[in-house]
DNA sequence: AAATTTAAAAATATCTACATTTTTATGTTT
DNA sequence: AAACATAAAAATGTAGATATTTTTAAATTT
């Protein structure tokens, strides 16, 4: 989905996806064509194309002749996504340890360092965005070691589906010193296992790392 | 992608996908809008929607303002898809053994039986289709044991991407008694491992089972 | 004369505005 | 109150307009 594109459909896709993930369009909301057209100033055709894409990514649901809605967020879906994602990422990390070269190790260590240095930032607003960006970059650097475009694609797809749930967790975590410290330790343990070329240990740590937010998110969903 | 839908876009999607997989549209072919419109008697809007879907499934490529082409088939992509798929399916089968219940076991045994009985069919033409259908059903029955909709989705996505390559292999296999017999043994060993609740063994067998076509497909690609 | 550049024409992709069909809401009748 | 009819709203599709790219031909340069 990434070309140098300026088609109306591509613009609509990006805007809409962002607004669904950041909650501007809430789960269950009806995505009225007339409203979307005026909101984004994009015609019905390209808008349909964008919506259709998002349906296949499970962020939007469609019923024939009855339009589109923002996909619901449910406890069950969250647990499934997180479980699937953790298992997939555990697989990927195992392959990464087996297949990753020195260049890969260097990248991982670099990103780990950048992430660890994030507590030197003061502004609370920036903090969330910067930590999130670097955290993502760190994990992506690890995953890339598997050298499988297709596995990385699947990973990205599951990541997008997790993103709305993940946002809930992020706010809780980034503004808690203890939670951040815990994450820092998990990351360090992960890096140690990677450098040890201990695939099984790295894989197990990654699974645990990705599953740890589940109980917190679970509570946050229940509260709403 | 499965509702009770009769929208033009959905029809276009199904037809186009089928024609790409069965080779009516060859890899690299330009998918000319004017041609597609007349061929399928569907307007440009819905057709774009369908094409756009297929781009996200990697069966079609798009360049902005320059239209759509059938995605190329390459050695590298084939190896990546098969490797990713085998690893994913190995993961799924491990989970299936751990999570599957009696109902699941019964389904698997049923499908295995139906598949084994396929050599009673005479017509060569039917043979390919029937064996393929039952083979797919057998593997799907196994996979369902993992009880994860998301993992099954990812599995299906990779399956669709493999399908064009798989078609090459299928013709070689189904019409060779020895190849069929080999597959029959692999399936039997797999079922035995499943019933033994031997997750690691089942997982390893599944990986090998899915990787075994790679060398044959590799040669077939090289020939073209 | 061959190669390269430029300009015009044709082909093509993409978008917008309008038309059609279907669904939903409202009001009416039994 | 249930069933039906009517009107409004909305989704979907079509056809034509617009913008971009590709091709073709001519003109210029080497």
Short mmCIF file of C-alpha atoms (C1' of nucleotides) in Angstrom, two decimals:
data_model
loop_
_atom_site.label_atom_id
_atom_site.label_comp_id
_atom_site.label_asym_id
_atom_site.label_seq_id
_atom_site.Cartn_x
_atom_site.Cartn_y
_atom_site.Cartn_z
CA UNK A 1 0.00 0.00 0.00
CA UNK A 2 3.00 2.27 -0.21
CA UNK A 3 3.78 3.84 -3.54
CA UNK A 4 4.31 7.46 -4.29
CA UNK A 5 0.58 7.93 -4.50
CA UNK A 6 -1.57 10.99 -4.48
CA UNK A 7 -4.77 9.39 -5.62
CA UNK A 8 -7.91 10.49 -3.83
CA UNK A 9 -8.48 6.91 -2.74
CA UNK A 10 -5.05 6.70 -1.13
CA UNK A 11 -5.55 9.99 0.67
CA UNK A 12 -8.95 8.88 1.89
CA UNK A 13 -7.47 5.59 3.08
CA UNK A 14 -4.75 7.27 5.12
CA UNK A 15 -7.02 9.87 6.69
CA UNK A 16 -9.75 7.42 7.50
CA UNK A 17 -7.42 4.83 8.95
CA UNK A 18 -5.75 7.45 11.13
CA UNK A 19 -9.09 8.72 12.37
CA UNK A 20 -10.30 5.23 13.20
CA UNK A 21 -7.13 4.35 15.08
CA UNK A 22 -7.00 7.60 17.02
CA UNK A 23 -10.66 7.28 17.89
CA UNK A 24 -12.06 10.23 15.94
CA UNK A 25 -14.44 7.65 14.50
CA UNK A 26 -15.51 5.48 17.40
CA UNK A 27 -16.17 1.73 17.29
CA UNK A 28 -19.63 1.02 15.96
CA UNK A 29 -20.02 4.47 14.43
CA UNK A 30 -21.82 4.58 11.13
CA UNK A 31 -19.58 5.89 8.38
CA UNK A 32 -22.10 7.85 6.37
CA UNK A 33 -21.02 8.46 2.81
CA UNK A 34 -22.50 11.95 2.69
CA UNK A 35 -20.72 12.86 5.92
CA UNK A 36 -17.37 11.40 4.85
CA UNK A 37 -17.56 13.18 1.51
CA UNK A 38 -17.88 16.58 3.12
CA UNK A 39 -15.52 15.81 6.00
CA UNK A 40 -12.63 14.74 3.79
CA UNK A 41 -13.74 16.53 0.61
CA UNK A 42 -13.40 13.37 -1.45
CA UNK A 43 -15.92 11.84 -3.81
CA UNK A 44 -17.93 8.73 -3.17
CA UNK A 45 -15.97 6.54 -5.55
CA UNK A 46 -12.52 6.94 -4.02
CA UNK A 47 -14.11 6.88 -0.57
CA UNK A 48 -15.70 3.50 -1.26
CA UNK A 49 -12.33 2.23 -2.41
CA UNK A 50 -10.73 3.32 0.84
CA UNK A 51 -13.52 1.88 2.96
CA UNK A 52 -13.30 -1.37 1.08
CA UNK A 53 -9.61 -1.60 1.88
CA UNK A 54 -10.26 -1.02 5.53
CA UNK A 55 -12.89 -3.75 5.51
CA UNK A 56 -10.28 -6.24 4.39
CA UNK A 57 -8.05 -5.03 7.22
CA UNK A 58 -10.92 -5.54 9.67
CA UNK A 59 -11.00 -1.95 10.86
CA UNK A 60 -14.33 -1.38 9.14
CA UNK A 61 -17.32 -3.64 8.60
CA UNK A 62 -19.67 -3.49 5.65
CA UNK A 63 -23.17 -4.74 5.05
CA UNK A 64 -24.38 -4.82 1.49
CA UNK A 65 -26.57 -1.83 0.63
CA UNK A 66 -26.44 -0.70 4.23
CA UNK A 67 -23.09 0.97 4.28
CA UNK A 68 -20.05 0.91 6.48
CA UNK A 69 -19.39 1.03 10.22
CA UNK A 70 -16.27 1.29 12.30
CA UNK A 71 -15.50 -2.23 13.50
CA UNK A 72 -16.45 -2.92 17.10
CA UNK A 73 -13.81 -3.47 19.73
CA UNK A 74 -14.42 -6.52 21.84
CA UNK A 75 -12.72 -8.40 24.61
CA UNK A 76 -12.68 -11.57 22.49
CA UNK A 77 -11.14 -9.90 19.46
CA UNK A 78 -8.49 -8.21 21.57
CA UNK A 79 -7.47 -11.48 23.18
CA UNK A 80 -7.35 -13.21 19.82
CA UNK A 81 -5.29 -10.47 18.18
CA UNK A 82 -2.83 -10.31 21.04
CA UNK A 83 -2.45 -14.06 21.26
CA UNK A 84 -1.98 -14.42 17.51
CA UNK A 85 0.42 -11.52 17.40
CA UNK A 86 2.49 -12.80 20.30
CA UNK A 87 2.76 -16.26 18.79
CA UNK A 88 3.68 -14.83 15.39
CA UNK A 89 6.26 -12.46 16.83
CA UNK A 90 7.72 -15.26 18.93
CA UNK A 91 8.12 -17.25 15.74
CA UNK A 92 9.68 -14.31 13.95
CA UNK A 93 12.17 -13.65 16.74
CA UNK A 94 13.23 -17.26 16.75
CA UNK A 95 13.95 -17.05 13.03
CA UNK A 96 15.65 -13.69 13.50
CA UNK A 97 18.12 -15.15 15.96
CA UNK A 98 18.82 -18.02 13.59
CA UNK A 99 19.07 -15.87 10.48
CA UNK A 100 20.14 -12.41 11.65
CA UNK A 101 23.62 -11.21 10.75
CA UNK A 102 25.95 -8.68 12.35
CA UNK A 103 24.27 -5.78 10.60
CA UNK A 104 21.02 -6.88 12.20
CA UNK A 105 22.57 -7.08 15.66
CA UNK A 106 23.96 -3.61 15.26
CA UNK A 107 20.58 -2.21 14.23
CA UNK A 108 18.87 -3.83 17.20
CA UNK A 109 21.40 -2.55 19.67
CA UNK A 110 21.19 0.90 18.16
CA UNK A 111 17.41 1.06 18.42
CA UNK A 112 17.52 -0.36 21.94
CA UNK A 113 19.88 2.38 22.96
CA UNK A 114 17.73 5.11 21.42
CA UNK A 115 14.70 3.73 23.19
CA UNK A 116 16.44 3.50 26.56
CA UNK A 117 17.49 7.14 26.30
CA UNK A 118 13.89 8.29 25.96
CA UNK A 119 13.44 9.23 29.63
CA UNK A 120 15.60 12.26 29.04
CA UNK A 121 12.63 13.89 27.36
CA UNK A 122 10.63 16.28 29.51
CA UNK A 123 7.53 17.37 27.65
CA UNK A 124 4.77 14.95 28.59
CA UNK A 125 2.99 15.36 25.30
CA UNK A 126 6.05 14.48 23.21
CA UNK A 127 6.94 11.67 25.54
CA UNK A 128 4.09 9.43 24.40
CA UNK A 129 4.73 9.90 20.71
CA UNK A 130 8.47 9.60 20.93
CA UNK A 131 8.50 6.56 23.18
CA UNK A 132 5.91 4.89 20.96
CA UNK A 133 7.88 5.61 17.78
CA UNK A 134 11.13 4.33 19.20
CA UNK A 135 9.47 1.32 20.75
CA UNK A 136 7.99 0.41 17.41
CA UNK A 137 11.34 0.96 15.69
CA UNK A 138 13.06 -1.28 18.23
CA UNK A 139 10.64 -4.13 17.69
CA UNK A 140 10.68 -3.73 13.94
CA UNK A 141 14.47 -3.87 13.94
CA UNK A 142 14.30 -7.19 15.76
CA UNK A 143 11.63 -8.60 13.47
CA UNK A 144 13.50 -7.67 10.32
CA UNK A 145 16.10 -10.26 11.22
CA UNK A 146 13.74 -13.02 10.08
CA UNK A 147 14.37 -11.83 6.48
CA UNK A 148 10.90 -12.84 5.38
CA UNK A 149 8.91 -10.09 3.67
CA UNK A 150 5.76 -12.17 3.98
CA UNK A 151 6.09 -12.79 7.70
CA UNK A 152 6.77 -9.10 8.18
CA UNK A 153 3.66 -8.30 6.16
CA UNK A 154 1.55 -10.57 8.34
CA UNK A 155 3.11 -9.01 11.39
CA UNK A 156 2.25 -5.53 10.13
CA UNK A 157 -1.32 -6.56 9.41
CA UNK A 158 -1.82 -7.87 12.93
CA UNK A 159 -0.12 -4.80 14.31
CA UNK A 160 -2.61 -2.51 12.58
CA UNK A 161 -5.47 -4.52 13.98
CA UNK A 162 -4.00 -4.30 17.46
CA UNK A 163 -3.33 -0.58 17.25
CA UNK A 164 -6.65 0.65 18.62
CA UNK A 165 -6.36 -1.62 21.65
CA UNK A 166 -2.72 -0.77 22.02
CA UNK A 167 -3.49 2.94 22.28
CA UNK A 168 -5.46 2.22 25.46
CA UNK A 169 -2.49 0.53 27.04
CA UNK A 170 0.02 3.09 25.83
CA UNK A 171 -1.37 5.98 27.87
CA UNK A 172 -1.34 3.86 31.03
CA UNK A 173 2.22 2.73 30.46
CA UNK A 174 4.11 5.76 29.23
CA UNK A 175 3.03 7.96 32.10
CA UNK A 176 3.89 5.39 34.76
CA UNK A 177 7.51 5.34 35.80
CA UNK A 178 7.24 1.82 37.19
CA UNK A 179 5.58 0.48 34.05
CA UNK A 180 8.25 2.08 31.89
CA UNK A 181 10.98 0.62 34.08
CA UNK A 182 9.43 -2.84 33.78
CA UNK A 183 9.36 -2.51 30.01
CA UNK A 184 12.96 -1.37 30.01
CA UNK A 185 13.97 -4.53 31.86
CA UNK A 186 12.01 -6.74 29.48
CA UNK A 187 13.70 -5.10 26.52
CA UNK A 188 17.11 -5.54 28.06
CA UNK A 189 16.47 -9.22 28.77
CA UNK A 190 15.31 -9.62 25.19
CA UNK A 191 18.40 -8.00 23.76
CA UNK A 192 20.61 -10.17 25.98
CA UNK A 193 18.91 -13.31 24.71
CA UNK A 194 19.28 -12.15 21.11
CA UNK A 195 22.98 -11.48 21.47
CA UNK A 196 23.38 -14.84 23.19
CA UNK A 197 21.81 -16.38 20.08
CA UNK A 198 19.43 -18.09 22.46
CA UNK A 199 16.49 -18.42 20.10
CA UNK A 200 14.17 -20.29 22.42
CA UNK A 201 14.71 -17.92 25.32
CA UNK A 202 14.31 -14.85 23.08
CA UNK A 203 11.13 -16.32 21.64
CA UNK A 204 9.67 -17.02 25.09
CA UNK A 205 10.57 -13.54 26.32
CA UNK A 206 8.98 -11.96 23.27
CA UNK A 207 5.77 -13.90 23.78
CA UNK A 208 5.57 -12.81 27.40
CA UNK A 209 6.46 -9.24 26.51
CA UNK A 210 3.66 -8.97 23.98
CA UNK A 211 1.09 -10.68 26.19
CA UNK A 212 1.74 -8.61 29.28
CA UNK A 213 -0.55 -5.72 28.24
CA UNK A 214 -3.55 -8.02 27.85
CA UNK A 215 -4.81 -7.91 31.42
CA UNK A 216 -4.52 -4.13 31.58
CA UNK A 217 -6.30 -3.63 28.27
CA UNK A 218 -8.90 -6.13 29.39
CA UNK A 219 -9.73 -3.96 32.40
CA UNK A 220 -9.79 -0.80 30.33
CA UNK A 221 -12.27 -2.34 27.90
CA UNK A 222 -14.44 -3.54 30.77
CA UNK A 223 -14.56 -0.02 32.22
CA UNK A 224 -16.11 1.46 29.08
CA UNK B 1 -14.74 -10.91 2.37
CA UNK B 2 -17.67 -13.23 2.67
CA UNK B 3 -21.09 -11.71 3.08
CA UNK B 4 -24.19 -12.34 1.04
CA UNK B 5 -23.03 -9.74 -1.44
CA UNK B 6 -23.97 -9.08 -5.00
CA UNK B 7 -22.32 -5.72 -5.43
CA UNK B 8 -20.58 -5.13 -8.72
CA UNK B 9 -17.30 -4.69 -6.87
CA UNK B 10 -17.63 -8.07 -5.16
CA UNK B 11 -18.48 -9.80 -8.43
CA UNK B 12 -15.53 -8.14 -10.11
CA UNK B 13 -13.27 -9.19 -7.24
CA UNK B 14 -14.27 -12.83 -7.45
CA UNK B 15 -14.02 -13.05 -11.23
CA UNK B 16 -10.73 -11.23 -11.41
CA UNK B 17 -9.16 -13.20 -8.60
CA UNK B 18 -10.21 -16.47 -10.16
CA UNK B 19 -8.83 -15.43 -13.54
CA UNK B 20 -5.53 -14.39 -12.02
CA UNK B 21 -5.15 -17.63 -10.08
CA UNK B 22 -6.12 -19.86 -12.98
CA UNK B 23 -3.78 -17.97 -15.28
CA UNK B 24 -6.30 -16.35 -17.61
CA UNK B 25 -4.51 -13.15 -16.73
CA UNK B 26 -0.81 -13.95 -16.79
CA UNK B 27 1.85 -12.57 -14.45
CA UNK B 28 2.97 -9.13 -15.59
CA UNK B 29 -0.07 -8.61 -17.83
CA UNK B 30 -1.42 -5.10 -17.91
CA UNK B 31 -4.95 -4.96 -16.58
CA UNK B 32 -6.41 -2.35 -18.87
CA UNK B 33 -9.47 -0.66 -17.46
CA UNK B 34 -11.20 -0.41 -20.83
CA UNK B 35 -10.57 -4.09 -21.45
CA UNK B 36 -11.70 -5.22 -18.01
CA UNK B 37 -14.86 -3.13 -18.29
CA UNK B 38 -15.93 -4.87 -21.47
CA UNK B 39 -14.66 -8.31 -20.44
CA UNK B 40 -16.57 -8.41 -17.18
CA UNK B 41 -19.23 -5.85 -18.10
CA UNK B 42 -18.62 -3.87 -14.93
CA UNK B 43 -18.04 -0.13 -14.56
CA UNK B 44 -14.74 1.49 -13.79
CA UNK B 45 -15.64 2.39 -10.20
CA UNK B 46 -16.43 -1.10 -8.93
CA UNK B 47 -13.54 -2.47 -11.01
CA UNK B 48 -11.10 -0.14 -9.32
CA UNK B 49 -12.44 -1.25 -5.97
CA UNK B 50 -11.80 -4.88 -6.85
CA UNK B 51 -8.32 -4.19 -8.22
CA UNK B 52 -7.46 -2.21 -5.15
CA UNK B 53 -8.42 -5.19 -2.99
CA UNK B 54 -6.23 -7.48 -4.98
CA UNK B 55 -3.34 -5.07 -4.64
CA UNK B 56 -3.55 -5.41 -0.88
CA UNK B 57 -3.53 -9.18 -1.34
CA UNK B 58 -0.43 -8.89 -3.51
CA UNK B 59 -2.00 -10.55 -6.53
CA UNK B 60 -2.00 -7.25 -8.41
CA UNK B 61 0.40 -4.32 -8.43
CA UNK B 62 -0.55 -0.71 -8.99
CA UNK B 63 1.34 2.38 -10.00
CA UNK B 64 -0.37 5.68 -9.55
CA UNK B 65 -1.84 7.04 -12.77
CA UNK B 66 -0.36 4.12 -14.65
CA UNK B 67 -2.87 1.46 -13.83
CA UNK B 68 -2.71 -2.11 -12.66
CA UNK B 69 -0.75 -5.22 -13.60
CA UNK B 70 -0.95 -8.85 -12.56
CA UNK B 71 1.76 -9.37 -9.96
CA UNK B 72 4.86 -11.14 -11.21
CA UNK B 73 5.71 -14.64 -10.07
CA UNK B 74 9.29 -15.03 -8.96
CA UNK B 75 11.47 -17.69 -7.46
CA UNK B 76 12.23 -15.46 -4.48
CA UNK B 77 8.61 -14.70 -3.72
CA UNK B 78 7.66 -18.34 -4.01
CA UNK B 79 10.34 -19.40 -1.56
CA UNK B 80 9.37 -16.66 0.85
CA UNK B 81 5.66 -17.48 0.71
CA UNK B 82 6.26 -21.20 1.17
CA UNK B 83 8.68 -20.70 4.01
CA UNK B 84 6.39 -18.22 5.79
CA UNK B 85 3.39 -20.44 5.24
CA UNK B 86 5.12 -23.57 6.48
CA UNK B 87 6.33 -21.82 9.62
CA UNK B 88 2.91 -20.35 10.27
CA UNK B 89 1.12 -23.63 9.69
CA UNK B 90 3.61 -25.41 11.91
CA UNK B 91 2.78 -22.92 14.63
CA UNK B 92 -0.93 -23.37 14.07
CA UNK B 93 -0.74 -27.14 14.22
CA UNK B 94 1.18 -26.98 17.49
CA UNK B 95 -1.56 -24.83 18.98
CA UNK B 96 -4.21 -27.10 17.47
CA UNK B 97 -2.80 -30.14 19.24
CA UNK B 98 -2.68 -28.22 22.51
CA UNK B 99 -6.14 -26.66 22.15
CA UNK B 100 -8.14 -29.02 19.97
CA UNK B 101 -11.00 -30.95 21.53
CA UNK B 102 -12.68 -34.24 20.66
CA UNK B 103 -14.94 -32.57 18.13
CA UNK B 104 -11.82 -31.32 16.36
CA UNK B 105 -10.21 -34.75 16.33
CA UNK B 106 -13.36 -36.21 14.86
CA UNK B 107 -13.44 -33.61 12.10
CA UNK B 108 -9.80 -34.23 11.22
CA UNK B 109 -10.22 -37.98 11.07
CA UNK B 110 -13.33 -37.56 8.95
CA UNK B 111 -11.62 -35.33 6.41
CA UNK B 112 -8.56 -37.57 6.35
CA UNK B 113 -10.78 -40.51 5.54
CA UNK B 114 -12.58 -38.67 2.76
CA UNK B 115 -9.24 -37.63 1.28
CA UNK B 116 -7.78 -41.13 1.42
CA UNK B 117 -10.81 -42.48 -0.43
CA UNK B 118 -10.22 -40.18 -3.38
CA UNK B 119 -8.39 -42.76 -5.49
CA UNK B 120 -11.69 -44.48 -6.11
CA UNK B 121 -12.47 -41.73 -8.59
CA UNK B 122 -11.84 -42.55 -12.20
CA UNK B 123 -12.35 -39.43 -14.33
CA UNK B 124 -8.97 -37.72 -14.60
CA UNK B 125 -10.50 -34.29 -14.94
CA UNK B 126 -12.53 -34.58 -11.77
CA UNK B 127 -9.61 -36.14 -9.95
CA UNK B 128 -7.62 -32.93 -9.75
CA UNK B 129 -10.49 -30.80 -8.51
CA UNK B 130 -11.80 -33.35 -6.03
CA UNK B 131 -8.42 -34.25 -4.58
CA UNK B 132 -7.57 -30.54 -4.24
CA UNK B 133 -10.84 -29.73 -2.52
CA UNK B 134 -10.55 -32.58 -0.06
CA UNK B 135 -6.90 -31.87 0.57
CA UNK B 136 -7.73 -28.27 1.40
CA UNK B 137 -10.59 -29.38 3.63
CA UNK B 138 -8.31 -31.78 5.47
CA UNK B 139 -5.71 -29.14 6.20
CA UNK B 140 -8.32 -26.57 7.14
CA UNK B 141 -9.87 -29.01 9.59
CA UNK B 142 -6.50 -29.40 11.26
CA UNK B 143 -5.83 -25.68 11.36
CA UNK B 144 -9.20 -24.87 12.88
CA UNK B 145 -8.06 -26.58 16.06
CA UNK B 146 -5.94 -23.56 16.94
CA UNK B 147 -9.21 -21.69 17.65
CA UNK B 148 -7.73 -18.39 16.58
CA UNK B 149 -9.71 -16.52 13.94
CA UNK B 150 -6.79 -14.16 13.37
CA UNK B 151 -4.24 -16.89 12.80
CA UNK B 152 -6.67 -18.57 10.45
CA UNK B 153 -7.08 -15.28 8.59
CA UNK B 154 -3.33 -14.92 8.19
CA UNK B 155 -3.15 -18.50 7.06
CA UNK B 156 -5.83 -17.88 4.44
CA UNK B 157 -4.05 -14.76 3.20
CA UNK B 158 -0.80 -16.63 2.69
CA UNK B 159 -2.69 -19.48 1.09
CA UNK B 160 -4.19 -17.16 -1.52
CA UNK B 161 -0.76 -15.81 -2.32
CA UNK B 162 0.62 -19.31 -2.70
CA UNK B 163 -2.25 -20.48 -4.87
CA UNK B 164 -0.76 -19.56 -8.26
CA UNK B 165 2.46 -21.38 -7.42
CA UNK B 166 0.56 -24.24 -5.91
CA UNK B 167 -1.38 -24.81 -9.13
CA UNK B 168 1.90 -25.63 -10.86
CA UNK B 169 2.69 -28.30 -8.32
CA UNK B 170 -0.82 -29.71 -8.21
CA UNK B 171 -0.85 -30.95 -11.79
CA UNK B 172 2.45 -32.73 -11.28
CA UNK B 173 1.31 -34.39 -8.09
CA UNK B 174 -2.25 -35.47 -8.68
CA UNK B 175 -1.46 -37.36 -11.85
CA UNK B 176 1.48 -39.21 -10.35
CA UNK B 177 0.57 -42.32 -8.40
CA UNK B 178 3.87 -42.30 -6.52
CA UNK B 179 3.55 -38.64 -5.55
CA UNK B 180 0.00 -39.23 -4.37
CA UNK B 181 1.12 -42.21 -2.33
CA UNK B 182 3.88 -40.16 -0.72
CA UNK B 183 1.37 -37.49 0.25
CA UNK B 184 -0.93 -40.15 1.65
CA UNK B 185 1.82 -41.35 3.93
CA UNK B 186 2.67 -37.84 5.06
CA UNK B 187 -0.96 -37.23 5.90
CA UNK B 188 -1.20 -40.46 7.82
CA UNK B 189 1.93 -39.66 9.85
CA UNK B 190 0.48 -36.24 10.56
CA UNK B 191 -2.82 -37.64 11.79
CA UNK B 192 -0.97 -40.14 13.97
CA UNK B 193 1.04 -37.36 15.59
CA UNK B 194 -2.11 -35.30 16.15
CA UNK B 195 -3.92 -38.16 17.85
CA UNK B 196 -0.84 -38.83 19.95
CA UNK B 197 -1.05 -35.19 21.08
CA UNK B 198 2.57 -34.97 20.06
CA UNK B 199 2.59 -31.25 19.23
CA UNK B 200 6.27 -30.94 18.36
CA UNK B 201 6.24 -33.93 16.08
CA UNK B 202 3.03 -32.81 14.36
CA UNK B 203 4.49 -29.35 13.92
CA UNK B 204 7.71 -30.68 12.38
CA UNK B 205 5.81 -32.99 10.05
CA UNK B 206 3.58 -30.14 8.93
CA UNK B 207 6.55 -27.94 8.17
CA UNK B 208 8.17 -30.66 6.08
CA UNK B 209 4.87 -31.47 4.37
CA UNK B 210 4.37 -27.88 3.26
CA UNK B 211 7.97 -27.36 2.19
CA UNK B 212 8.23 -30.50 0.10
CA UNK B 213 6.71 -28.97 -3.05
CA UNK B 214 9.26 -26.15 -3.13
CA UNK B 215 11.92 -27.90 -5.14
CA UNK B 216 9.43 -29.13 -7.72
CA UNK B 217 7.83 -25.70 -8.10
CA UNK B 218 11.28 -24.20 -8.30
CA UNK B 219 12.09 -26.32 -11.33
CA UNK B 220 8.76 -25.56 -12.98
CA UNK B 221 9.34 -21.82 -12.61
CA UNK B 222 12.85 -22.15 -14.03
CA UNK B 223 11.49 -23.95 -17.08
CA UNK B 224 9.28 -21.03 -18.08
"C1'" DA C 1 22.28 10.06 -41.35
"C1'" DA C 2 21.74 8.76 -36.51
"C1'" DA C 3 20.52 10.30 -32.17
"C1'" DT C 4 18.23 13.27 -29.30
"C1'" DT C 5 14.89 16.60 -28.08
"C1'" DT C 6 10.36 18.78 -28.52
"C1'" DA C 7 5.63 19.06 -29.52
"C1'" DA C 8 1.34 17.23 -30.61
"C1'" DA C 9 -1.94 13.45 -30.48
"C1'" DA C 10 -3.83 9.38 -28.63
"C1'" DA C 11 -4.65 6.34 -25.02
"C1'" DT C 12 -5.51 5.71 -20.41
"C1'" DA C 13 -6.40 6.38 -15.49
"C1'" DT C 14 -8.97 8.86 -12.33
"C1'" DC C 15 -12.49 11.77 -10.57
"C1'" DT C 16 -16.97 14.16 -10.26
"C1'" DA C 17 -21.68 14.73 -10.86
"C1'" DC C 18 -25.72 12.64 -11.69
"C1'" DA C 19 -29.11 8.59 -11.89
"C1'" DT C 20 -30.83 4.36 -9.99
"C1'" DT C 21 -31.89 1.14 -6.54
"C1'" DT C 22 -32.40 -0.15 -1.87
"C1'" DT C 23 -33.16 0.74 2.87
"C1'" DT C 24 -35.05 3.23 6.64
"C1'" DA C 25 -38.29 6.22 8.69
"C1'" DT C 26 -42.87 8.10 8.88
"C1'" DG C 27 -47.55 8.18 8.55
"C1'" DT C 28 -51.88 5.93 7.39
"C1'" DT C 29 -55.23 2.37 7.37
"C1'" DT C 30 -57.35 -1.80 9.10
"C1'" DA D 1 -51.30 -2.34 17.79
"C1'" DA D 2 -50.08 -4.64 13.37
"C1'" DA D 3 -49.80 -4.20 8.49
"C1'" DC D 4 -49.33 -1.54 4.78
"C1'" DA D 5 -48.24 2.45 1.95
"C1'" DT D 6 -45.56 6.62 1.22
"C1'" DA D 7 -41.70 9.65 1.52
"C1'" DA D 8 -37.05 10.64 2.72
"C1'" DA D 9 -32.34 9.15 3.12
"C1'" DA D 10 -28.62 6.58 1.76
"C1'" DA D 11 -25.83 3.28 -0.85
"C1'" DT D 12 -24.39 1.93 -5.24
"C1'" DG D 13 -23.66 2.35 -10.06
"C1'" DT D 14 -23.11 4.88 -14.67
"C1'" DA D 15 -21.54 8.03 -17.82
"C1'" DG D 16 -19.14 11.73 -19.01
"C1'" DA D 17 -15.36 15.22 -17.83
"C1'" DT D 18 -10.59 15.98 -16.54
"C1'" DA D 19 -5.82 15.11 -15.87
"C1'" DT D 20 -1.94 12.22 -16.58
"C1'" DT D 21 0.95 9.26 -19.16
"C1'" DT D 22 2.42 7.12 -23.32
"C1'" DT D 23 3.00 7.08 -28.05
"C1'" DT D 24 3.91 9.15 -32.39
"C1'" DA D 25 5.82 12.30 -35.38
"C1'" DA D 26 8.47 16.24 -36.40
"C1'" DA D 27 12.35 19.15 -35.62
"C1'" DT D 28 16.79 19.93 -33.98
"C1'" DT D 29 21.41 18.73 -32.88
"C1'" DT D 30 25.64 15.93 -33.19
#
